[in-house]
Amino acid sequence: MLRAKSKRDRIKELDEKRSSWAALPISKRMAENEAVITGLFGNSDDLVIQSYPRETFSFMVVYLENMADRKQIEEFIVSPILKQVQEGVPAIEGWIQNTVSTSAGLTAAVHFAEVADLMIRGGVALFIDGQTYVHTIPLTSWKSRTIEEPQTQTMVRGPREGFVELIADNIPLLRRRISTPMLYFESLKAGKITQTKIVLGYIEGLVDKKVLNHLRSKLSALETDKLFETGMLEELLKENKLTPFPVFLSTERPDVAASALSEGKVIIMMEGTPFCIIAPATFWAFFQAAEDYYQNYDIASLVRIIRLIAYAIGLAFPAAYIAVTTFHQELIPSELLISLAAQREGVPFPAFVEALLMEVIFEILREAGVRMPRPVGSAVSIVGAIVIGESAVAAGLVSPAIVIVVSLTAISSFVAPYYSFSGASRLLRFLLMVMAATLGIYGMIIFFIALVIHLASITSAGVPYFQPFAPFSLDQQKDGFLRMPLWMSNTKLYKRIQKKQESGGSA
């Protein structure tokens, strides 16, 4: 009995078939070229093939409908060429080279792989009978979202521009902020089916070559069928697959990306998403927001400390409540202990089950608020939390104290500037609650020792995740736990780029 082909086998066959068609050279005969194009794109309804056979000059225009601008095709290509043919102008091929190339950005391709790649991205292929090359013209027609304020990383003071889904629109946002020719961009493709465009950005002479080469090798060795968002790319590039912590920063703010570039980091942009990846990233970088540098250093340092305290509360507060009320009542002041005992009188569940129940309810409300339509999502999550909390206390299922604990934990979890980073604390919170319910404070101590060891052992693009504390770096303490004054910052970017420019680019 024949084994049914797996998805992997089918994708491999599809890739081989596409490669065999794409590797073919351009033929002098338009009929043969039309057959190859049809083989590449099949009977797709949006494939447009317009042939114009004439006695003196025959040509064919091929493009994908709604990807290329039909009006521009008629205005810049078809009508001018037909007019020249009708008037009997000699050497039309030379006229196309001189005129169409200037007005529409015409280039030449000799293989169908180049033709197919351009058509997929909204280009037009101009086949001329008797020629072994194809004129390709980028005449895209798709609409892109206008540049607007980012929705995920809001701030009181700072730029209001955010990245969009097109890389071509995002690169100028960075060029405007970093006016140096040493800012380089490299492009490649990933995904056997999607062929997604990925761009690496870095400042030559400032970037860490080990990090850059590490990312290049990881991206070139990607084995995946599809890529639609940088979140998928982050998971594939992770060196430590089992860590819940994000090892790359993700931002849709051009000022954050430009700041990372000026620090010698690498950014990775992907077509189709406004979020770019910053590598390497450290544990402490997730507590730093762009607004820290737009306000005075003392306020920024205080806010960072508050973020760290809030993160600790969001991670450990429910577990600490479980540990002290279950095993270590002697740590609680007498008046507070009496109050807690009075509140828990009649509650049928132990502290662990009580906290677990409320945490699960809150996570359900959080997910409902995110997935529901925006006008009603926030109302449902807020009203739901209030009604369920009051009803649970009135019914005697939970104590008022646990409602306060869970509420403060929920609020603290929203303080982190990067949403992906708070997801790790949400996951580890439940594990810490189990440790506290079984071993009390000692279980929490074991958990935090293991957590620090784990953070010190993982890397981001080959760089230790827990630096500048493990390994310790005194120079990087200027912008670590605290934000030192800007006048204390070094001018590494300016000095290194100036040195390279003075030495003719050999530094």
Short mmCIF file of C-alpha atoms in Angstrom, two decimals:
data_model
loop_
_atom_site.label_atom_id
_atom_site.label_comp_id
_atom_site.label_asym_id
_atom_site.label_seq_id
_atom_site.Cartn_x
_atom_site.Cartn_y
_atom_site.Cartn_z
CA MET A 1 0.00 0.00 0.00
CA LEU A 2 1.44 3.37 -1.02
CA ARG A 3 2.07 5.84 1.76
CA ALA A 4 0.26 9.17 1.38
CA LYS A 5 2.60 12.06 0.76
CA SER A 6 3.26 14.23 3.78
CA LYS A 7 2.99 17.99 3.75
CA ARG A 8 6.78 18.22 3.80
CA ASP A 9 7.06 16.00 0.71
CA ARG A 10 4.43 18.02 -1.14
CA ILE A 11 6.18 21.28 -0.31
CA LYS A 12 9.51 19.82 -1.46
CA GLU A 13 7.98 18.74 -4.77
CA LEU A 14 6.39 22.17 -5.20
CA ASP A 15 9.69 23.89 -4.50
CA GLU A 16 11.55 21.66 -6.97
CA LYS A 17 8.94 22.24 -9.64
CA ARG A 18 9.04 25.99 -9.13
CA SER A 19 12.85 25.99 -9.22
CA SER A 20 12.94 23.99 -12.44
CA TRP A 21 10.61 26.45 -14.16
CA ALA A 22 12.37 29.51 -12.71
CA ALA A 23 15.82 28.30 -13.78
CA LEU A 24 14.84 28.32 -17.46
CA PRO A 25 16.40 31.08 -19.59
CA ILE A 26 14.29 33.52 -21.59
CA SER A 27 13.42 32.22 -25.04
CA LYS A 28 13.35 34.26 -28.26
CA ARG A 29 9.84 32.97 -28.96
CA MET A 30 6.99 34.59 -27.03
CA ALA A 31 4.86 31.43 -27.17
CA GLU A 32 7.49 29.49 -25.27
CA ASN A 33 7.86 32.29 -22.71
CA GLU A 34 4.10 32.36 -22.23
CA ALA A 35 4.11 28.61 -21.57
CA VAL A 36 6.79 28.97 -18.90
CA ILE A 37 4.94 31.84 -17.20
CA THR A 38 1.76 29.74 -17.20
CA GLY A 39 3.73 26.85 -15.71
CA LEU A 40 5.06 29.07 -12.95
CA PHE A 41 1.74 30.66 -11.96
CA GLY A 42 -0.64 27.94 -13.16
CA ASN A 43 -4.18 28.97 -14.06
CA SER A 44 -4.32 31.70 -11.44
CA ASP A 45 -7.17 34.11 -12.17
CA ASP A 46 -5.07 37.17 -11.42
CA LEU A 47 -2.37 36.30 -13.99
CA VAL A 48 -2.67 38.77 -16.88
CA ILE A 49 -0.93 38.04 -20.20
CA GLN A 50 -1.47 40.65 -22.92
CA SER A 51 0.05 39.86 -26.33
CA TYR A 52 0.47 42.47 -29.07
CA PRO A 53 1.57 40.67 -32.23
CA ARG A 54 2.54 43.08 -35.01
CA GLU A 55 4.29 42.56 -38.32
CA THR A 56 7.26 44.74 -37.50
CA PHE A 57 7.37 44.53 -33.72
CA SER A 58 5.64 42.06 -31.36
CA PHE A 59 5.65 42.22 -27.60
CA MET A 60 3.88 40.78 -24.55
CA VAL A 61 3.06 42.33 -21.18
CA VAL A 62 2.69 40.00 -18.18
CA TYR A 63 1.70 40.99 -14.62
CA LEU A 64 -0.51 40.03 -11.69
CA GLU A 65 -3.80 41.88 -11.48
CA ASN A 66 -4.19 44.28 -8.54
CA MET A 67 -0.50 43.90 -7.76
CA ALA A 68 0.63 46.10 -10.64
CA ASP A 69 -1.00 49.39 -11.61
CA ARG A 70 -3.01 48.77 -14.80
CA LYS A 71 -3.33 52.50 -15.53
CA GLN A 72 0.43 53.03 -15.38
CA ILE A 73 1.02 49.96 -17.55
CA GLU A 74 -1.20 51.45 -20.23
CA GLU A 75 0.27 54.93 -19.85
CA PHE A 76 3.97 54.15 -19.63
CA ILE A 77 4.34 50.89 -21.59
CA VAL A 78 1.57 49.74 -23.91
CA SER A 79 0.32 53.00 -25.42
CA PRO A 80 3.76 54.55 -26.11
CA ILE A 81 5.06 51.34 -27.73
CA LEU A 82 1.95 50.91 -29.92
CA LYS A 83 2.24 54.54 -30.96
CA GLN A 84 5.82 54.02 -32.05
CA VAL A 85 4.88 50.87 -33.95
CA GLN A 86 2.00 52.64 -35.69
CA GLU A 87 4.21 55.53 -36.72
CA GLY A 88 6.80 53.11 -38.09
CA VAL A 89 9.63 54.41 -35.94
CA PRO A 90 12.77 52.32 -36.52
CA ALA A 91 14.83 50.84 -33.68
CA ILE A 92 11.93 50.64 -31.22
CA GLU A 93 14.05 48.53 -28.93
CA GLY A 94 16.50 51.40 -28.50
CA TRP A 95 13.62 53.80 -27.93
CA ILE A 96 12.31 51.54 -25.14
CA GLN A 97 15.73 51.47 -23.53
CA ASN A 98 16.02 55.26 -23.56
CA THR A 99 12.43 56.34 -22.88
CA VAL A 100 10.65 53.67 -20.82
CA SER A 101 13.76 53.08 -18.71
CA THR A 102 13.78 56.74 -17.67
CA SER A 103 10.07 57.07 -16.97
CA ALA A 104 9.30 53.68 -15.36
CA GLY A 105 12.60 52.38 -13.96
CA LEU A 106 13.09 49.59 -16.51
CA THR A 107 15.69 46.86 -15.89
CA ALA A 108 16.62 43.62 -17.68
CA ALA A 109 16.27 39.98 -16.58
CA VAL A 110 17.61 36.85 -18.29
CA HIS A 111 15.98 34.13 -16.15
CA PHE A 112 12.38 33.49 -15.19
CA ALA A 113 13.34 33.44 -11.50
CA GLU A 114 13.99 37.19 -11.66
CA VAL A 115 10.79 37.76 -13.62
CA ALA A 116 8.61 35.78 -11.19
CA ASP A 117 10.13 37.50 -8.17
CA LEU A 118 9.39 40.95 -9.57
CA MET A 119 5.84 40.04 -10.61
CA ILE A 120 5.04 38.72 -7.13
CA ARG A 121 6.08 42.10 -5.73
CA GLY A 122 3.94 44.09 -8.16
CA GLY A 123 6.20 44.40 -11.19
CA VAL A 124 5.52 44.08 -14.92
CA ALA A 125 7.41 41.90 -17.39
CA LEU A 126 7.79 43.15 -20.97
CA PHE A 127 8.68 40.34 -23.41
CA ILE A 128 9.86 41.31 -26.90
CA ASP A 129 9.76 38.79 -29.71
CA GLY A 130 13.26 37.77 -30.74
CA GLN A 131 15.00 38.93 -27.56
CA THR A 132 16.58 36.60 -24.95
CA TYR A 133 15.99 38.99 -22.07
CA VAL A 134 12.95 40.58 -20.44
CA HIS A 135 12.36 44.17 -19.46
CA THR A 136 11.05 44.36 -15.88
CA ILE A 137 9.30 47.46 -14.59
CA PRO A 138 8.24 48.05 -10.93
CA LEU A 139 4.71 49.47 -11.13
CA THR A 140 3.16 48.38 -7.84
CA SER A 141 -0.42 49.35 -7.04
CA TRP A 142 -1.09 47.96 -3.57
CA LYS A 143 -2.09 50.36 -0.84
CA SER A 144 -0.02 50.73 2.31
CA ARG A 145 -1.09 51.98 5.72
CA THR A 146 -0.18 55.58 6.43
CA ILE A 147 2.46 56.32 9.05
CA GLU A 148 0.74 56.89 12.37
CA GLU A 149 1.38 56.70 16.10
CA PRO A 150 2.26 53.19 17.36
CA GLN A 151 -0.50 51.46 19.31
CA THR A 152 1.61 49.12 21.47
CA GLN A 153 4.29 51.50 22.78
CA THR A 154 2.59 54.78 23.65
CA MET A 155 4.31 57.65 25.44
CA VAL A 156 3.61 61.15 26.70
CA ARG A 157 6.64 62.80 25.12
CA GLY A 158 8.39 61.66 21.96
CA PRO A 159 7.91 61.10 18.22
CA ARG A 160 4.50 60.02 16.99
CA GLU A 161 5.73 58.03 13.99
CA GLY A 162 5.52 54.26 13.79
CA PHE A 163 6.67 51.62 11.35
CA VAL A 164 4.23 50.29 8.74
CA GLU A 165 3.98 46.98 6.89
CA LEU A 166 6.20 47.97 3.92
CA ILE A 167 9.97 47.90 4.38
CA ALA A 168 10.34 50.50 1.62
CA ASP A 169 8.44 52.97 3.85
CA ASN A 170 10.30 52.01 7.03
CA ILE A 171 13.89 52.44 5.84
CA PRO A 172 13.49 56.22 5.18
CA LEU A 173 12.22 56.63 8.76
CA LEU A 174 15.59 55.31 9.94
CA ARG A 175 17.64 57.21 7.36
CA ARG A 176 16.10 60.48 8.56
CA ARG A 177 17.25 59.79 12.12
CA ILE A 178 20.72 58.39 11.33
CA SER A 179 22.28 60.62 8.69
CA THR A 180 25.41 58.61 8.03
CA PRO A 181 26.38 56.60 4.93
CA MET A 182 27.67 53.89 7.28
CA LEU A 183 24.09 52.73 7.88
CA TYR A 184 23.82 49.55 5.80
CA PHE A 185 20.86 47.34 4.90
CA GLU A 186 21.09 43.75 3.65
CA SER A 187 18.11 41.83 2.26
CA LEU A 188 17.38 38.12 1.96
CA LYS A 189 14.38 35.80 1.71
CA ALA A 190 13.05 33.11 4.01
CA GLY A 191 10.16 30.67 3.85
CA LYS A 192 9.94 28.10 1.07
CA ILE A 193 6.33 29.01 0.30
CA THR A 194 6.05 32.65 1.33
CA GLN A 195 9.52 33.82 0.18
CA THR A 196 9.27 36.61 2.75
CA LYS A 197 11.66 39.51 2.38
CA ILE A 198 13.86 40.15 5.43
CA VAL A 199 16.21 43.12 5.85
CA LEU A 200 19.11 43.41 8.30
CA GLY A 201 20.11 46.93 9.32
CA TYR A 202 23.33 47.93 11.08
CA ILE A 203 25.96 50.68 11.26
CA GLU A 204 29.23 49.55 9.72
CA GLY A 205 32.20 50.10 12.01
CA LEU A 206 30.01 50.13 15.10
CA VAL A 207 28.18 46.81 14.90
CA ASP A 208 29.61 43.74 16.62
CA LYS A 209 30.76 41.54 13.73
CA LYS A 210 30.24 38.37 15.76
CA VAL A 211 26.58 39.27 16.33
CA LEU A 212 26.09 40.24 12.69
CA ASN A 213 27.69 37.05 11.33
CA HIS A 214 25.75 34.98 13.85
CA LEU A 215 22.43 36.42 12.65
CA ARG A 216 23.43 36.07 9.00
CA SER A 217 24.21 32.38 9.45
CA LYS A 218 21.01 31.74 11.43
CA LEU A 219 18.83 33.48 8.84
CA SER A 220 20.48 31.74 5.89
CA ALA A 221 20.00 28.36 7.57
CA LEU A 222 16.30 28.84 8.38
CA GLU A 223 14.21 25.78 7.60
CA THR A 224 10.60 26.91 7.46
CA ASP A 225 7.75 26.91 4.98
CA LYS A 226 6.16 30.21 5.96
CA LEU A 227 6.93 33.49 7.71
CA PHE A 228 4.26 36.12 8.28
CA GLU A 229 5.41 38.06 11.35
CA THR A 230 8.60 38.78 13.26
CA GLY A 231 7.21 36.82 16.21
CA MET A 232 7.60 33.65 14.13
CA LEU A 233 11.14 34.70 13.23
CA GLU A 234 12.02 35.31 16.89
CA GLU A 235 11.00 31.76 17.78
CA LEU A 236 13.06 30.30 14.93
CA LEU A 237 16.15 32.35 15.80
CA LYS A 238 16.06 31.48 19.50
CA GLU A 239 19.18 29.64 20.64
CA ASN A 240 17.58 28.53 23.94
CA LYS A 241 14.32 26.98 22.78
CA LEU A 242 12.95 26.21 26.26
CA THR A 243 13.20 29.65 27.84
CA PRO A 244 9.93 31.56 28.35
CA PHE A 245 11.77 34.90 28.14
CA PRO A 246 11.94 36.80 24.85
CA VAL A 247 15.56 37.07 23.72
CA PHE A 248 14.89 39.79 21.13
CA LEU A 249 13.38 43.23 21.54
CA SER A 250 10.39 43.90 19.30
CA THR A 251 9.35 47.45 18.49
CA GLU A 252 7.31 49.43 16.00
CA ARG A 253 8.96 52.73 16.95
CA PRO A 254 11.61 54.11 14.53
CA ASP A 255 13.28 56.11 17.32
CA VAL A 256 13.81 52.94 19.37
CA ALA A 257 15.26 51.12 16.35
CA ALA A 258 17.51 54.08 15.51
CA SER A 259 18.75 54.21 19.10
CA ALA A 260 19.56 50.48 18.98
CA LEU A 261 21.49 50.96 15.74
CA SER A 262 23.52 53.77 17.28
CA GLU A 263 24.44 51.40 20.13
CA GLY A 264 25.92 48.93 17.65
CA LYS A 265 22.99 46.53 17.57
CA VAL A 266 21.34 44.88 14.57
CA ILE A 267 17.71 45.34 13.57
CA ILE A 268 15.71 42.85 11.49
CA MET A 269 12.73 44.09 9.50
CA MET A 270 10.24 41.87 7.68
CA GLU A 271 7.85 42.64 4.87
CA GLY A 272 4.22 42.58 6.02
CA THR A 273 4.64 43.60 9.66
CA PRO A 274 5.30 46.94 11.42
CA PHE A 275 7.36 45.26 14.15
CA CYS A 276 11.13 45.00 13.81
CA ILE A 277 13.48 42.87 15.89
CA ILE A 278 16.45 44.30 17.80
CA ALA A 279 19.38 42.01 18.58
CA PRO A 280 21.04 41.37 20.88
CA ALA A 281 18.70 42.05 23.78
CA THR A 282 19.37 41.72 27.49
CA PHE A 283 17.07 41.11 30.44
CA TRP A 284 17.47 44.70 31.64
CA ALA A 285 16.72 46.22 28.23
CA PHE A 286 13.07 45.19 28.63
CA PHE A 287 12.73 47.67 31.51
CA GLN A 288 13.98 50.56 29.37
CA ALA A 289 11.52 52.70 27.41
CA ALA A 290 12.22 55.31 24.75
CA GLU A 291 10.69 57.99 26.95
CA ASP A 292 13.45 57.43 29.53
CA TYR A 293 15.76 59.46 27.30
CA TYR A 294 13.25 62.24 26.62
CA GLN A 295 12.96 63.25 30.29
CA ASN A 296 15.43 64.08 33.04
CA TYR A 297 17.72 61.29 34.20
CA ASP A 298 16.56 61.31 37.84
CA ILE A 299 12.91 60.81 36.88
CA ALA A 300 13.87 58.16 34.33
CA SER A 301 15.90 56.25 36.93
CA LEU A 302 13.02 56.38 39.41
CA VAL A 303 10.60 55.07 36.80
CA ARG A 304 12.96 52.18 35.99
CA ILE A 305 13.09 51.22 39.66
CA ILE A 306 9.29 51.34 39.79
CA ARG A 307 9.15 49.03 36.75
CA LEU A 308 11.45 46.53 38.44
CA ILE A 309 9.37 46.62 41.64
CA ALA A 310 6.18 46.21 39.60
CA TYR A 311 7.67 43.24 37.75
CA ALA A 312 8.63 41.60 41.06
CA ILE A 313 5.10 42.18 42.38
CA GLY A 314 3.53 40.77 39.22
CA LEU A 315 5.72 37.68 39.45
CA ALA A 316 5.86 36.91 43.17
CA PHE A 317 3.00 38.63 45.07
CA PRO A 318 0.42 35.79 44.82
CA ALA A 319 3.10 33.21 45.72
CA ALA A 320 4.22 35.30 48.69
CA TYR A 321 0.60 35.52 49.91
CA ILE A 322 0.22 31.75 49.63
CA ALA A 323 3.54 31.08 51.42
CA VAL A 324 2.98 33.38 54.44
CA THR A 325 -0.68 32.48 54.96
CA THR A 326 -0.08 28.74 54.64
CA PHE A 327 3.35 28.11 56.20
CA HIS A 328 4.79 31.29 57.74
CA GLN A 329 2.04 33.00 59.69
CA GLU A 330 4.67 34.15 62.22
CA LEU A 331 5.94 36.64 59.60
CA ILE A 332 2.59 38.47 59.57
CA PRO A 333 1.92 41.19 62.21
CA SER A 334 -0.68 40.11 64.75
CA GLU A 335 -3.30 42.69 63.79
CA LEU A 336 -3.01 41.80 60.11
CA LEU A 337 -3.05 38.09 60.87
CA ILE A 338 -6.28 38.45 62.85
CA SER A 339 -7.83 40.45 60.00
CA LEU A 340 -6.81 37.84 57.39
CA ALA A 341 -8.09 35.00 59.59
CA ALA A 342 -11.44 36.76 59.97
CA GLN A 343 -11.68 37.29 56.21
CA ARG A 344 -10.86 33.65 55.46
CA GLU A 345 -13.41 32.32 57.93
CA GLY A 346 -15.93 30.36 55.95
CA VAL A 347 -13.84 30.24 52.74
CA PRO A 348 -13.96 26.59 51.61
CA PHE A 349 -10.64 26.59 49.69
CA PRO A 350 -7.02 26.76 50.83
CA ALA A 351 -5.01 29.86 49.93
CA PHE A 352 -3.38 28.19 46.89
CA VAL A 353 -6.70 27.13 45.31
CA GLU A 354 -8.15 30.53 46.14
CA ALA A 355 -5.28 32.39 44.43
CA LEU A 356 -5.20 29.98 41.49
CA LEU A 357 -8.94 30.40 40.91
CA MET A 358 -8.73 34.19 40.86
CA GLU A 359 -5.62 34.22 38.64
CA VAL A 360 -7.27 31.95 36.08
CA ILE A 361 -10.40 34.13 36.07
CA PHE A 362 -8.29 37.23 35.52
CA GLU A 363 -6.38 35.61 32.63
CA ILE A 364 -9.71 34.70 31.02
CA LEU A 365 -10.93 38.29 31.39
CA ARG A 366 -7.64 39.62 29.98
CA GLU A 367 -7.88 37.38 26.92
CA ALA A 368 -11.54 38.26 26.42
CA GLY A 369 -10.72 41.96 26.54
CA VAL A 370 -7.99 41.52 23.89
CA ARG A 371 -10.02 39.38 21.49
CA MET A 372 -13.34 41.20 21.66
CA PRO A 373 -14.07 44.25 19.47
CA ARG A 374 -12.18 47.30 20.74
CA PRO A 375 -15.22 49.42 21.75
CA VAL A 376 -16.54 46.73 24.11
CA GLY A 377 -13.36 44.83 25.01
CA SER A 378 -12.11 47.18 27.73
CA ALA A 379 -15.60 47.59 29.20
CA VAL A 380 -16.10 43.82 29.42
CA SER A 381 -12.73 43.22 31.10
CA ILE A 382 -13.17 46.03 33.67
CA VAL A 383 -16.83 45.36 34.49
CA GLY A 384 -16.23 41.60 34.47
CA ALA A 385 -13.37 41.89 36.98
CA ILE A 386 -15.39 44.10 39.33
CA VAL A 387 -18.58 42.03 39.17
CA ILE A 388 -16.86 38.64 39.48
CA GLY A 389 -14.59 39.84 42.31
CA GLU A 390 -17.44 41.27 44.37
CA SER A 391 -19.68 38.28 43.67
CA ALA A 392 -16.97 35.80 44.66
CA VAL A 393 -16.36 37.63 47.95
CA ALA A 394 -20.10 37.94 48.67
CA ALA A 395 -20.60 34.23 47.99
CA GLY A 396 -17.80 33.32 50.38
CA LEU A 397 -15.73 31.59 47.71
CA VAL A 398 -12.68 33.83 48.19
CA SER A 399 -11.50 36.36 50.75
CA PRO A 400 -11.29 40.12 50.07
CA ALA A 401 -7.51 39.97 50.59
CA ILE A 402 -6.93 37.69 47.59
CA VAL A 403 -8.94 40.07 45.38
CA ILE A 404 -6.55 42.86 46.38
CA VAL A 405 -3.53 40.61 45.74
CA VAL A 406 -4.69 39.54 42.29
CA SER A 407 -5.73 43.09 41.32
CA LEU A 408 -2.36 44.57 42.30
CA THR A 409 -0.61 41.72 40.49
CA ALA A 410 -2.63 42.38 37.34
CA ILE A 411 -1.91 46.11 37.39
CA SER A 412 1.81 45.50 37.98
CA SER A 413 2.00 43.13 35.02
CA PHE A 414 0.99 45.97 32.67
CA VAL A 415 3.90 48.22 33.70
CA ALA A 416 6.52 46.49 31.51
CA PRO A 417 7.24 48.61 28.37
CA TYR A 418 7.29 45.46 26.20
CA TYR A 419 4.19 43.30 26.17
CA SER A 420 6.06 40.13 25.17
CA PHE A 421 8.20 40.37 28.32
CA SER A 422 5.18 40.36 30.63
CA GLY A 423 4.11 37.03 29.14
CA ALA A 424 7.06 35.28 30.80
CA SER A 425 6.03 36.54 34.25
CA ARG A 426 2.43 35.39 33.63
CA LEU A 427 3.68 31.87 32.94
CA LEU A 428 6.26 31.72 35.74
CA ARG A 429 3.78 33.16 38.24
CA PHE A 430 1.82 29.89 38.26
CA LEU A 431 4.97 27.80 38.69
CA LEU A 432 6.07 30.02 41.59
CA MET A 433 2.63 29.65 43.19
CA VAL A 434 3.03 25.85 43.09
CA MET A 435 6.48 26.10 44.70
CA ALA A 436 5.11 28.39 47.42
CA ALA A 437 2.16 26.07 48.08
CA THR A 438 4.46 23.05 48.53
CA LEU A 439 7.60 24.43 50.21
CA GLY A 440 6.64 27.93 51.31
CA ILE A 441 9.36 30.60 51.36
CA TYR A 442 12.01 27.93 50.82
CA GLY A 443 10.30 26.90 47.59
CA MET A 444 10.31 30.52 46.43
CA ILE A 445 14.03 30.83 47.24
CA ILE A 446 14.78 27.67 45.22
CA PHE A 447 12.72 29.06 42.35
CA PHE A 448 14.56 32.40 42.26
CA ILE A 449 17.98 30.73 42.46
CA ALA A 450 17.05 28.53 39.52
CA LEU A 451 15.65 31.57 37.68
CA VAL A 452 18.87 33.57 38.07
CA ILE A 453 20.94 30.59 36.92
CA HIS A 454 18.67 30.21 33.89
CA LEU A 455 18.89 33.93 33.01
CA ALA A 456 22.68 33.84 33.32
CA SER A 457 22.94 30.80 31.04
CA ILE A 458 20.89 31.92 28.03
CA THR A 459 22.10 34.15 25.22
CA SER A 460 20.69 36.56 22.66
CA ALA A 461 22.46 36.40 19.29
CA GLY A 462 25.46 34.96 21.10
CA VAL A 463 25.51 37.70 23.77
CA PRO A 464 24.89 36.85 27.47
CA TYR A 465 21.28 37.66 28.33
CA PHE A 466 21.98 38.84 31.88
CA GLN A 467 24.76 41.32 31.12
CA PRO A 468 25.93 43.85 32.26
CA PHE A 469 25.63 42.04 35.60
CA ALA A 470 26.62 38.55 34.47
CA PRO A 471 29.24 39.02 33.17
CA PHE A 472 29.70 42.31 34.98
CA SER A 473 30.59 45.38 32.89
CA LEU A 474 31.24 48.67 34.67
CA ASP A 475 31.03 50.72 31.46
CA GLN A 476 27.50 49.52 30.68
CA GLN A 477 26.21 50.44 34.14
CA LYS A 478 25.64 53.97 32.82
CA ASP A 479 22.47 52.77 31.17
CA GLY A 480 21.48 49.63 33.02
CA PHE A 481 19.64 49.50 36.31
CA LEU A 482 19.69 53.32 36.37
CA ARG A 483 19.80 55.92 33.60
CA MET A 484 22.84 58.10 34.09
CA PRO A 485 22.92 61.71 32.79
CA LEU A 486 23.44 62.06 29.06
CA TRP A 487 26.57 64.18 29.58
CA MET A 488 28.20 61.12 31.15
CA SER A 489 27.51 58.99 28.08
CA ASN A 490 30.41 58.31 25.77
CA THR A 491 30.51 59.28 22.10
CA LYS A 492 31.45 55.86 20.82
CA LEU A 493 29.28 56.16 17.72
CA TYR A 494 30.79 59.44 16.56
CA LYS A 495 34.39 58.53 17.34
CA ARG A 496 34.32 55.10 15.67
CA ILE A 497 32.54 56.26 12.54
CA GLN A 498 34.83 59.30 12.23
CA LYS A 499 37.88 57.09 12.61
CA LYS A 500 36.66 54.73 9.88
CA GLN A 501 35.87 57.59 7.50
CA GLU A 502 39.29 59.19 8.07
CA SER A 503 41.03 55.88 7.39
CA GLY A 504 39.16 55.40 4.13
CA GLY A 505 36.76 52.76 5.41
CA SER A 506 39.38 50.28 6.66
CA ALA A 507 38.76 50.67 10.40
#
